[in-house]
CSV table of C-alpha atoms in Angstrom, one decimal:
chain,number,residue,atom,x,y,z
D,285,MET,CA,358.8,-22.4,123.6
D,286,LYS,CA,357.3,-20.8,120.5
D,287,LYS,CA,355.1,-23.8,119.9
D,288,GLU,CA,353.8,-23.7,123.5
D,289,SER,CA,353.2,-19.9,123.2
D,290,ASN,CA,351.1,-20.6,120.0
D,291,LEU,CA,349.1,-23.2,121.9
D,292,ILE,CA,348.3,-20.7,124.6
D,293,ILE,CA,347.1,-18.2,122.0
D,294,TYR,CA,344.9,-20.8,120.3
D,295,ASP,CA,343.5,-21.8,123.7
D,296,LEU,CA,342.5,-18.2,124.5
D,297,ILE,CA,340.9,-17.7,121.1
D,298,LEU,CA,339.0,-21.0,121.0
D,299,TYR,CA,338.0,-21.3,124.7
D,300,LEU,CA,337.4,-17.6,125.5
D,301,VAL,CA,337.3,-15.0,122.7
D,302,PHE,CA,335.5,-17.1,120.1
D,303,PRO,CA,332.7,-18.4,122.3
D,304,LEU,CA,332.0,-14.9,123.7
D,305,VAL,CA,331.9,-13.3,120.3
D,306,LEU,CA,329.9,-16.1,118.7
D,307,TYR,CA,327.5,-16.0,121.6
D,308,LYS,CA,326.9,-12.3,121.1
D,309,VAL,CA,326.3,-12.8,117.3
D,310,LEU,CA,324.1,-15.9,117.7
D,311,GLN,CA,321.8,-14.2,120.2
D,312,HIS,CA,320.3,-12.2,117.3
D,313,TYR,CA,319.4,-15.4,115.4
D,314,PHE,CA,318.8,-18.2,117.9
D,315,SER,CA,317.5,-18.7,121.4
D,316,ASP,CA,319.8,-18.3,124.4
D,317,TYR,CA,320.1,-22.1,124.6
D,318,TRP,CA,321.5,-22.5,121.1
D,319,ALA,CA,323.5,-19.3,121.4
D,320,MET,CA,325.3,-20.9,124.4
D,321,LEU,CA,325.6,-24.4,123.0
D,322,LEU,CA,326.9,-23.8,119.5
D,323,PRO,CA,330.0,-21.7,120.6
D,324,THR,CA,331.2,-24.8,122.4
D,325,VAL,CA,331.6,-26.8,119.2
D,326,PRO,CA,334.8,-25.2,118.0
D,327,GLY,CA,336.4,-25.8,121.4
D,328,ILE,CA,335.4,-29.4,121.4
D,329,LEU,CA,336.8,-29.9,117.8
D,330,TYR,CA,340.0,-28.1,118.9
D,331,THR,CA,340.4,-30.3,122.0
D,332,LEU,CA,340.0,-33.4,119.8
D,333,PHE,CA,342.6,-32.1,117.4
D,334,ARG,CA,345.0,-31.4,120.2
D,335,PHE,CA,344.3,-34.9,121.6
D,336,TRP,CA,345.3,-36.4,118.2
D,337,TYR,CA,348.2,-34.0,117.6
D,338,THR,CA,349.9,-34.5,121.0
D,339,LYS,CA,349.2,-38.3,120.8
D,340,GLN,CA,347.8,-38.2,124.4
D,341,PHE,CA,346.4,-41.7,124.5
D,342,ASN,CA,345.7,-44.2,127.4
D,343,VAL,CA,344.4,-42.6,130.6
D,344,THR,CA,344.8,-39.0,129.4
D,345,GLY,CA,343.1,-39.7,126.1
D,346,ILE,CA,340.3,-41.7,127.6
D,347,PHE,CA,339.7,-38.9,130.2
D,348,ILE,CA,339.5,-36.2,127.5
D,349,ILE,CA,337.1,-38.2,125.2
D,350,SER,CA,334.9,-39.3,128.1
D,351,THR,CA,334.5,-35.9,129.7
D,352,LEU,CA,333.8,-34.3,126.3
D,353,THR,CA,331.2,-36.9,125.6
D,354,VAL,CA,329.5,-36.7,129.0
D,355,SER,CA,329.5,-32.8,129.0
D,356,THR,CA,328.1,-32.7,125.5
D,357,ALA,CA,325.3,-35.1,126.5
D,358,VAL,CA,324.6,-33.0,129.6
D,359,ASP,CA,324.3,-29.9,127.4
D,360,LEU,CA,321.9,-31.6,125.0
D,361,MET,CA,319.8,-32.8,128.0
D,362,ALA,CA,318.9,-29.2,128.7
D,363,LEU,CA,316.3,-29.5,125.9
D,364,GLY,CA,316.5,-25.9,124.7
D,365,SER,CA,316.5,-24.2,128.1
D,366,ALA,CA,319.5,-21.8,128.5
D,367,LYS,CA,319.1,-21.8,132.3
D,368,ASN,CA,319.0,-25.6,132.5
D,369,LEU,CA,322.2,-25.6,130.3
D,370,ILE,CA,324.1,-23.8,133.1
D,371,LEU,CA,322.4,-25.7,135.9
D,372,TYR,CA,323.0,-29.1,134.4
D,373,ASN,CA,326.7,-28.1,134.1
D,374,VAL,CA,326.6,-27.4,137.8
D,375,TYR,CA,325.2,-30.9,138.5
D,376,TYR,CA,327.8,-32.3,136.1
D,377,HIS,CA,330.7,-30.7,138.1
D,378,PHE,CA,329.3,-32.1,141.3
D,379,GLY,CA,329.1,-35.5,139.7
D,380,VAL,CA,332.7,-35.2,138.7
D,381,VAL,CA,333.7,-34.3,142.2
D,382,VAL,CA,332.0,-37.5,143.6
D,383,VAL,CA,333.9,-39.6,141.1
D,384,PHE,CA,337.2,-37.8,142.0
D,385,LEU,CA,336.6,-38.4,145.7
D,386,VAL,CA,336.1,-42.1,145.1
D,387,LEU,CA,339.3,-42.2,143.1
D,388,MET,CA,341.1,-40.3,145.9
D,389,ALA,CA,339.8,-42.8,148.4
D,390,LEU,CA,341.1,-45.7,146.2
D,391,LYS,CA,344.5,-43.9,146.0
D,392,LYS,CA,344.1,-43.5,142.2
D,393,PRO,CA,344.8,-39.8,141.6
D,394,LEU,CA,344.4,-38.9,138.0
D,395,PRO,CA,347.5,-36.6,137.9
D,396,PHE,CA,349.6,-39.8,138.6
D,397,TYR,CA,348.3,-41.5,135.5
D,398,PHE,CA,348.6,-38.3,133.4
D,399,MET,CA,352.3,-38.1,134.4
D,400,ILE,CA,352.9,-41.7,133.3
D,401,ASP,CA,351.4,-40.8,129.9
D,402,ILE,CA,353.6,-37.7,129.6
D,403,ALA,CA,356.7,-39.9,130.4
D,404,ALA,CA,355.6,-42.4,127.8
D,405,ILE,CA,355.4,-39.7,125.1
D,406,GLN,CA,359.0,-38.8,126.0
D,407,GLY,CA,360.0,-42.4,125.4
D,408,GLN,CA,360.1,-43.8,129.0
D,409,ASP,CA,358.9,-47.2,129.9
D,410,ARG,CA,355.4,-47.2,131.4
D,411,GLU,CA,356.0,-49.8,134.1
D,412,GLU,CA,359.3,-48.2,135.2
D,413,SER,CA,357.6,-44.8,135.4
D,414,LYS,CA,354.7,-46.3,137.3
D,415,LYS,CA,357.1,-47.9,139.8
D,416,LEU,CA,359.1,-44.7,140.1
D,417,TYR,CA,356.1,-42.3,140.6
D,418,LYS,CA,354.7,-44.6,143.3
D,419,HIS,CA,357.5,-43.6,145.6
D,420,PRO,CA,355.9,-41.9,148.6
D,421,SER,CA,357.8,-38.6,148.1
D,422,LEU,CA,356.4,-38.4,144.6
D,423,PHE,CA,353.0,-40.0,145.0
D,424,LYS,CA,352.0,-37.5,147.7
D,425,VAL,CA,352.5,-34.7,145.2
D,426,PHE,CA,350.0,-36.3,142.9
D,427,GLN,CA,347.5,-36.6,145.7
D,428,TYR,CA,347.9,-32.9,146.6
D,429,LEU,CA,347.4,-32.0,143.0
D,430,PHE,CA,344.2,-34.1,142.9
D,431,ILE,CA,342.9,-32.5,146.0
D,432,ALA,CA,343.5,-29.1,144.4
D,433,TRP,CA,341.6,-30.3,141.3
D,434,ILE,CA,338.7,-31.4,143.5
D,435,ILE,CA,338.6,-28.1,145.3
D,436,LYS,CA,338.7,-26.3,141.9
D,437,ASP,CA,335.7,-28.2,140.6
D,438,ILE,CA,333.7,-27.6,143.8
D,439,VAL,CA,334.5,-23.8,143.6
D,440,PHE,CA,333.5,-23.7,139.9
D,441,ALA,CA,330.2,-25.6,140.5
D,442,VAL,CA,329.2,-23.4,143.5
D,443,ALA,CA,330.2,-20.2,141.5
D,444,GLN,CA,328.1,-21.3,138.6
D,445,TRP,CA,325.1,-22.0,140.8
D,446,TRP,CA,325.4,-18.6,142.6
D,447,MET,CA,325.9,-16.7,139.3
D,448,VAL,CA,322.9,-18.2,137.5
D,449,ASP,CA,320.7,-17.8,140.7
D,450,THR,CA,321.8,-14.2,141.1
D,451,TYR,CA,322.2,-12.9,137.6
D,452,GLY,CA,320.3,-15.4,135.5
D,453,LEU,CA,321.5,-15.7,131.8
D,454,LYS,CA,323.6,-12.6,132.2
D,455,ALA,CA,326.1,-14.8,134.0
D,456,TYR,CA,327.2,-16.4,130.8
D,457,TYR,CA,330.0,-13.8,130.1
D,458,SER,CA,331.3,-13.9,133.7
D,459,ARG,CA,331.1,-17.7,133.8
D,460,THR,CA,333.1,-18.0,130.6
D,461,ILE,CA,335.8,-15.6,131.7
D,462,ILE,CA,336.1,-17.0,135.2
D,463,PHE,CA,336.3,-20.6,134.0
D,464,THR,CA,339.0,-19.7,131.4
D,465,VAL,CA,341.1,-17.7,133.8
D,466,GLY,CA,340.6,-20.2,136.6
D,467,GLY,CA,341.5,-23.0,134.3
D,468,TYR,CA,344.9,-21.4,133.5
D,469,VAL,CA,345.5,-20.8,137.2
D,470,PHE,CA,344.9,-24.4,137.9
D,471,GLY,CA,347.1,-25.3,134.9
D,472,ILE,CA,349.9,-23.3,136.5
D,473,ILE,CA,349.5,-25.2,139.7
D,474,MET,CA,349.6,-28.5,137.9
D,475,ALA,CA,352.7,-27.5,136.0
D,476,ILE,CA,354.5,-26.5,139.2
D,477,GLY,CA,353.5,-29.9,140.7
D,478,TYR,CA,354.7,-31.8,137.7
D,479,ALA,CA,358.0,-29.9,137.8
D,480,MET,CA,358.5,-30.8,141.4
D,481,VAL,CA,357.8,-34.5,140.6
D,482,THR,CA,360.3,-34.4,137.7
D,483,MET,CA,363.1,-32.8,139.9
D,484,ARG,CA,362.5,-35.3,142.7
D,485,ALA,CA,362.3,-38.2,140.2
D,486,GLN,CA,365.6,-37.2,138.7
D,487,LYS,CA,367.2,-37.0,142.1
D,488,LEU,CA,365.9,-40.5,143.0
D,489,LYS,CA,367.1,-42.0,139.7
D,490,GLY,CA,370.5,-40.3,140.1
D,491,ASP,CA,371.1,-41.7,143.6
D,492,ASP,CA,372.0,-45.3,142.7
D,493,SER,CA,373.6,-46.1,146.0
D,494,GLU,CA,370.8,-45.0,148.3
D,495,GLN,CA,367.8,-47.2,148.6
D,496,PRO,CA,364.5,-45.6,149.6
D,497,SER,CA,363.5,-46.6,153.1
D,498,ASP,CA,359.8,-45.7,152.6
D,499,GLU,CA,357.4,-48.5,151.7
D,500,ILE,CA,356.2,-48.3,148.1
D,501,ILE,CA,352.5,-47.6,147.7
D,502,ILE,CA,350.6,-50.4,146.0
């Protein structure tokens, strides 16, 4: 519990407090573009460290690295324009939504694969976990979580667009705070969903005599 509390504190410092303070300081020495871009570097390095420290490989690791790479490339494409930096992030989020909708249509919800990675870290066999979590009563929870994720990204993208259109570069502070708080709210939703899956999975594994009548999703 203490370790998790420390991680939450580090998250708030690296993702919220530090970027806002650094942005305010850098405004006096750099253009708005660099003042927005440079504060993201500590957060990226911290995310990579957590990726290594928690040993989140496979789908989770690939997702973290790929999203960091693409989002950084999108930031650099703004070519010195602070307004474009925010607008390109809007386009990036809409692009992510399109990819997520395709995965949803293919019945490949990312929370399902993240859960398999979590189980693997805890020493469970990947193939057994995959078979277990494909049970309809569990798989639908992953689908609901993925739908919530898609809605979150749509809301974030629209909110960014509206803020930059209404307030211009002054939206940076509100954008950072809203994204950090919204990220934690979504994290709580994910945690509740994973807790539900864990409890249902334990019940399924504990009931040796009863065979599930539902067809397993392929």
